[in-house]
Coordinates of C-alpha atoms in Angstrom, one line a residue:
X12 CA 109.5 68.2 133.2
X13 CA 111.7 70.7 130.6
X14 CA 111.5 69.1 127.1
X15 CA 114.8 69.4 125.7
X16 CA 116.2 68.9 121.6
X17 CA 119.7 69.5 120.5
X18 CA 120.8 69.4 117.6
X19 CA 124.1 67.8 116.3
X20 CA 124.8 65.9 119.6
X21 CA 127.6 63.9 117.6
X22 CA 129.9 67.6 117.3
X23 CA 132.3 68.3 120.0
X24 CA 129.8 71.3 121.7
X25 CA 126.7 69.1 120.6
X26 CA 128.5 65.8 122.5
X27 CA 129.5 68.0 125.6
X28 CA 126.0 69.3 125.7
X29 CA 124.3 66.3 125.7
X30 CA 126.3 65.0 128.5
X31 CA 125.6 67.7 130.7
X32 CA 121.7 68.9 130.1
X33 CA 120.4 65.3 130.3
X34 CA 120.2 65.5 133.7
X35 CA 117.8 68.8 133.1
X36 CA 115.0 67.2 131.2
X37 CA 113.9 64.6 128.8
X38 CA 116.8 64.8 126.1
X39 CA 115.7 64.1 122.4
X40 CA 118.9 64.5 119.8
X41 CA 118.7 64.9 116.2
X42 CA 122.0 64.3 114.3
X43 CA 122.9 64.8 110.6
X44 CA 121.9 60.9 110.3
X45 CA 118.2 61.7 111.3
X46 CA 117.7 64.9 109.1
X47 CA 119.3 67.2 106.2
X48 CA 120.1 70.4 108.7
X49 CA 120.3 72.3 105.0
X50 CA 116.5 71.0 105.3
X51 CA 115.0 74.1 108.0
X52 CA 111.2 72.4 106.7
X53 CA 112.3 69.1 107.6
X54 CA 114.1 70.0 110.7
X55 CA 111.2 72.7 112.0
X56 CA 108.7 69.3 111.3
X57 CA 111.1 67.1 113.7
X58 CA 112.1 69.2 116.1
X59 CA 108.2 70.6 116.2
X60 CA 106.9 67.0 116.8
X61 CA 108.8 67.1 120.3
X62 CA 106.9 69.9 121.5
X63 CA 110.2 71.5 123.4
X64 CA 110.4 74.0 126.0
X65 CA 114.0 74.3 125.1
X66 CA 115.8 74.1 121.5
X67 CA 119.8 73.6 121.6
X68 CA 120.9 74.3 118.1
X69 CA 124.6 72.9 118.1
X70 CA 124.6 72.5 114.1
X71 CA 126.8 74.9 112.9
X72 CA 128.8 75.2 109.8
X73 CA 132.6 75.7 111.1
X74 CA 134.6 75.0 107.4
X75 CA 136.2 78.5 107.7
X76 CA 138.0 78.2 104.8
X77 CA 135.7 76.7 102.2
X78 CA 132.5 78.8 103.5
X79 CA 134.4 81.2 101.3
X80 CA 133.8 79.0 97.7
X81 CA 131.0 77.3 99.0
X82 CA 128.8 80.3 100.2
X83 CA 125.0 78.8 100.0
X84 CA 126.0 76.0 101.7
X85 CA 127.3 77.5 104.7
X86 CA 124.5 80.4 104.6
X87 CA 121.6 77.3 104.8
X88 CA 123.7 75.9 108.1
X89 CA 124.3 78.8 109.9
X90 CA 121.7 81.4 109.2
X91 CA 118.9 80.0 107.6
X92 CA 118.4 77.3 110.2
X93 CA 119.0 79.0 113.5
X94 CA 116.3 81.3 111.6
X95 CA 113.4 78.2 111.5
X96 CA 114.7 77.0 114.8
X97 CA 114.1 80.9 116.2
X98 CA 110.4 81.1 114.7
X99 CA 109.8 77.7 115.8
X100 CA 110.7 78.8 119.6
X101 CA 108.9 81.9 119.2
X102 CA 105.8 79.9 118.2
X103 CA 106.8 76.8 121.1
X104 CA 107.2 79.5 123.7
X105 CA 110.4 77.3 124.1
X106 CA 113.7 78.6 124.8
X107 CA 116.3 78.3 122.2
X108 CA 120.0 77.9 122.7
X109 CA 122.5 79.1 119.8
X110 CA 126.4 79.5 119.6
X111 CA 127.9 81.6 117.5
X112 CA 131.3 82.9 117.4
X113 CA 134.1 85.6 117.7
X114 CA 134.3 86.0 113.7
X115 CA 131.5 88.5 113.9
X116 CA 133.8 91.1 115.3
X117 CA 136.6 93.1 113.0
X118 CA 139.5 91.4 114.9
X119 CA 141.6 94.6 115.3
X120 CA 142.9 96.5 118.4
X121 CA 143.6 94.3 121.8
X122 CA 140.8 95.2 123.6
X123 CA 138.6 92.8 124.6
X124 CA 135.1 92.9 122.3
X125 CA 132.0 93.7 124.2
X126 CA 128.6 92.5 123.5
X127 CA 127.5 95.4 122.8
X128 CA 130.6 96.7 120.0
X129 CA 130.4 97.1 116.7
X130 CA 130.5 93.6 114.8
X131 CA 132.5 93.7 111.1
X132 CA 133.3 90.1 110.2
X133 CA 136.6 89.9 108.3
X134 CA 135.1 86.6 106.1
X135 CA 132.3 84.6 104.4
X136 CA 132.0 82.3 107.4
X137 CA 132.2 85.4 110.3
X138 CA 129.2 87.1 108.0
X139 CA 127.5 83.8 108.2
X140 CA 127.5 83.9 111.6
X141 CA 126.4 87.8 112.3
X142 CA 123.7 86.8 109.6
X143 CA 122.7 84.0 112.4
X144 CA 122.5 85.6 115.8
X145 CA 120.6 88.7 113.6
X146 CA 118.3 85.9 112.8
X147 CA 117.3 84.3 116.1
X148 CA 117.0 87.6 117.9
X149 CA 114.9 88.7 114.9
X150 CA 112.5 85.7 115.2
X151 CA 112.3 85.1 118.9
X152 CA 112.6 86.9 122.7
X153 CA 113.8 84.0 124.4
X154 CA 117.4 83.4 123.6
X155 CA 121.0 82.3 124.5
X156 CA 123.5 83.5 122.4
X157 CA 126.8 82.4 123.7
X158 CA 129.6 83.6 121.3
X159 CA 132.7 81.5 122.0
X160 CA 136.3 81.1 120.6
X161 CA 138.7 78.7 119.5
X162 CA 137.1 75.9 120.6
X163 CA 138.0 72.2 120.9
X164 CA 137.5 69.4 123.2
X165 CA 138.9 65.8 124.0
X166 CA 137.6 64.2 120.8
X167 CA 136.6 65.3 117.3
X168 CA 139.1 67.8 115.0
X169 CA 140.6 70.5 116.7
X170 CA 143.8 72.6 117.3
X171 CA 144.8 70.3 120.5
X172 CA 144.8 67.3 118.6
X173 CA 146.0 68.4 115.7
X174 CA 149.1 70.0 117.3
X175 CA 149.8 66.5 119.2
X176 CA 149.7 64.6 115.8
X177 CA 151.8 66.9 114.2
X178 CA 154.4 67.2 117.1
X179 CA 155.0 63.4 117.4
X180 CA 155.3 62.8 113.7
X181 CA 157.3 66.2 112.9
X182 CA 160.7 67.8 114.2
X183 CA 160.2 71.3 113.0
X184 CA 156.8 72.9 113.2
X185 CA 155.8 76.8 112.8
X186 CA 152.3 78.6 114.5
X187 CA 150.9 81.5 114.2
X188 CA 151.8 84.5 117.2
X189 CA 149.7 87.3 115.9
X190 CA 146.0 86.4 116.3
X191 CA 145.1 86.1 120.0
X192 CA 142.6 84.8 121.9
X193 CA 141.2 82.1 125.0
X194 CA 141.0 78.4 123.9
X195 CA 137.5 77.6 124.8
X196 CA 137.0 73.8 125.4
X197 CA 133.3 72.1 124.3
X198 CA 132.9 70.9 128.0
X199 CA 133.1 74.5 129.4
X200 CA 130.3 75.8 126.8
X201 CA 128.5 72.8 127.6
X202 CA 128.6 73.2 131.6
X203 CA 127.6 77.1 131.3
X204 CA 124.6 76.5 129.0
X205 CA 123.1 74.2 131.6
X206 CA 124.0 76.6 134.4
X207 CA 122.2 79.6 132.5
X208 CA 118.9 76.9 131.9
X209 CA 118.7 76.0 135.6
X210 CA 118.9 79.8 136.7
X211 CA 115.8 80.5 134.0
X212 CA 113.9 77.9 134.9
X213 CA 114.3 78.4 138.7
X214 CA 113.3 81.9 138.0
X215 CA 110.0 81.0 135.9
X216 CA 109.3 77.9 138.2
X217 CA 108.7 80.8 141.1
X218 CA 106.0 81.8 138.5
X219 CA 108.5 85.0 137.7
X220 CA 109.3 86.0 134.3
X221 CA 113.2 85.3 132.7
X222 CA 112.9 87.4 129.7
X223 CA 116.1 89.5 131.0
X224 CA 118.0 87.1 131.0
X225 CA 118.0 86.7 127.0
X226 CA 120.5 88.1 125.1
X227 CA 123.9 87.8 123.3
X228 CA 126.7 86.6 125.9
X229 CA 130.6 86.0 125.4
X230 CA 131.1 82.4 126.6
X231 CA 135.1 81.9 126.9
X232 CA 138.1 80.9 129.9
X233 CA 139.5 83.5 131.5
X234 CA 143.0 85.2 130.1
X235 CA 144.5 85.2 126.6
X236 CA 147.8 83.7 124.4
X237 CA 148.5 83.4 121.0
X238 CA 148.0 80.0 118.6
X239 CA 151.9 80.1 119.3
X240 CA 151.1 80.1 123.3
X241 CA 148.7 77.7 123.5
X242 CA 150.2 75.2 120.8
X243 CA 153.9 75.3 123.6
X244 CA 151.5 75.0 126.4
X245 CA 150.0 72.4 124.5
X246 CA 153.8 70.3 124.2
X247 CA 154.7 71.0 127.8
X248 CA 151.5 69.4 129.3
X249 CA 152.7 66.7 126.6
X250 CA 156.1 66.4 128.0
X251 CA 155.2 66.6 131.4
X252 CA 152.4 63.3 130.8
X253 CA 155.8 61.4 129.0
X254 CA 153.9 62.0 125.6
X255 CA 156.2 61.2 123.1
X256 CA 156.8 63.9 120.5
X257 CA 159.4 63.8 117.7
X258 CA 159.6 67.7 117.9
X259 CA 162.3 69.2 119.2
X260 CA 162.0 72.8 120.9
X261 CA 164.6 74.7 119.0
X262 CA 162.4 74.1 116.0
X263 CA 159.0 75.3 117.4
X264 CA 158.8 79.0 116.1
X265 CA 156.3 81.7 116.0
X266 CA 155.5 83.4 112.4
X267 CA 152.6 85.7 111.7
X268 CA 149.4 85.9 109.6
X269 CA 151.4 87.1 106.7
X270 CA 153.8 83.7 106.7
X271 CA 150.7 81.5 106.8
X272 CA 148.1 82.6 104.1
X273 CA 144.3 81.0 103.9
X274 CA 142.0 81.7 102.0
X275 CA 139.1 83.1 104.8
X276 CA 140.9 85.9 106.7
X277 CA 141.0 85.6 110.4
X278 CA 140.7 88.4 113.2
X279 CA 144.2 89.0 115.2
X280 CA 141.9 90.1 118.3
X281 CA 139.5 87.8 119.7
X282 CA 139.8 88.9 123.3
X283 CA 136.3 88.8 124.8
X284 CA 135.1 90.7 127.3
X285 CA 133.2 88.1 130.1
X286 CA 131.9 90.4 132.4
X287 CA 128.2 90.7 131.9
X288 CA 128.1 86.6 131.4
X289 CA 129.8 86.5 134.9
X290 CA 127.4 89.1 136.2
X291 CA 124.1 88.0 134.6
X292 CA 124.6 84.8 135.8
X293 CA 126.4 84.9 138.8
X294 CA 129.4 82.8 137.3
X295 CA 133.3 82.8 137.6
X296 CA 135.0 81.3 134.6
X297 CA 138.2 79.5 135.1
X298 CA 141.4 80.3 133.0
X299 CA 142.4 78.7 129.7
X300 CA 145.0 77.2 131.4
X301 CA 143.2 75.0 134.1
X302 CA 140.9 74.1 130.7
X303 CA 143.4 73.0 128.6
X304 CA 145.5 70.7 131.6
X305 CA 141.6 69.3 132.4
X306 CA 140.8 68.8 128.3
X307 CA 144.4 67.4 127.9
X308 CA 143.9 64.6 131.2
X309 CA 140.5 63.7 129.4
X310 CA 142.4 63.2 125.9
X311 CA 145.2 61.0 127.8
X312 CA 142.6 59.0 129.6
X313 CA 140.6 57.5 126.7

């Protein structure tokens, strides 16, 4: 019987998780309600208590823009806590889950990144980030790293919803066509995280050793498009489900980075390279397409 704690099971990865590992083990959650994530002593004493053979850290600081004024903050969520959570594994023997993201890479060229480039976050919150997955594989051997992008799901704040709020209550409406990337919904992250577990644990129930299979790993849908691309394929599954929207297509445009200032800098390339996730764990990830239409019938169903 796998012992099993996430953290932040209320988020959109951490609810998408939940739903699908519970199946794996006995399922403890801690949320922000039970303890102070900025807290890595109280959190190590929690988390400890449960004597896991698996830690799911889905706490993450994701405030892009105000990681750049609010700096410590952001630093306790995303690297100082995946750092406890990575010694506490370590000293467990437990295996410990962590996502990170595509800030960590520069964000130029249009080549897909690679696991294995050169990182060079572009802002306060990518650093953070780098700063984390340096920590975890610092503290312990037996990791996930899954570095994702874009992501959003059926519930909670995201682009998708915010794109369907603004395009029923708006008749003009501009989105960024220069920074690409693949729209990653929570579900898919959550589904391949409990794929990778139940290929380890097969692997160590034969009494063999999964240690290769820890590492960083580029968790994202197959293909690429723009904010601009996803946001029309966004309206059209809209308009094809009778969706109301006050928008009117002749007032949709593209602009570019340069029209839409903020104050963290974002990377115009985050095309990943999937291939040794597909590889290592004998997986073939959908497109962003088939996501979003599947995301989009769960968002019209509730």
């Amino acid at each position: 019987m796998q012992t099993i704690v996430l953290l932040a099971p209320n988020g959109q990865v951490g609810f998408e998780v939940a739903r699908a590992v519970a199946p794996l083990g006995k399922l403890y959650t801690l949320s922000r309600s039970d303890v102070d994530f900025a807290d890595t002593q109280a959190v190590v004493a929690k988390v400890a208590a449960l004597n896991p053979t698996l830690i799911i850290n889905a706490a993450a600081w994701t405030a892009v823009d105000k990681a750049e004024t609010e700096q410590v903050a952001c630093h306790l969520i995303n690297v100082a806590l995946p750092a406890a959570l990575a010694t506490l594994a370590k000293q467990c023997n437990a295996w410990l889950v962590h996502y990170s993201s595509d800030y960590v890479y520069p964000g130029n060229g249009t080549t897909p990144w690679q696991e294995t480039d050169t990182t060079g976050p572009l802002s306060v919150y990518g650093q953070s980030k780098l700063d984390g997955d340096l920590a975890v594989i610092e503290n312990t051997d037996k990791y996930l790293i899954f570095r994702t992008s874009w992501v959003y799901a059926a519930r909670g704040n995201n682009f998708m919803r915010t794109m369907l709020k603004l395009a029923q209550n708006r008749e003009a409406l501009n989105v960024v066509a220069d920074q690409v990337g693949a729209p990653t919904p929570a579900r898919l992250i959550a589904q391949v995280t409990v794929l990778a577990m139940q290929q380890i644990w097969l692997k160590q129930a034969a009494s063999k050793s999964a240690i290769q299979y820890a590492g960083i790993y580029h968790l994202a849908p197959q293909g690429y498009c723009s904010w601009y691309d996803f946001a029309a394929e966004i309206f059209s599954l809209a308009r094809n489900n009778s969706m109301p929207l006050a928008l009117k297509p002749e007032q949709f445009k593209p602009i570019t980075t340069a029209d839409y200032p903020t104050p963290a800098a974002r990377p115009a390339n985050s095309r990943l390279n999937l291939s040794k996730l597909e590889h290592t764990f004998n997986l073939q990830l959908p497109s962003w397409q088939q996501q979003l239409a599947l995301t989009f019938a769960e968002l019209t169903a509730q």
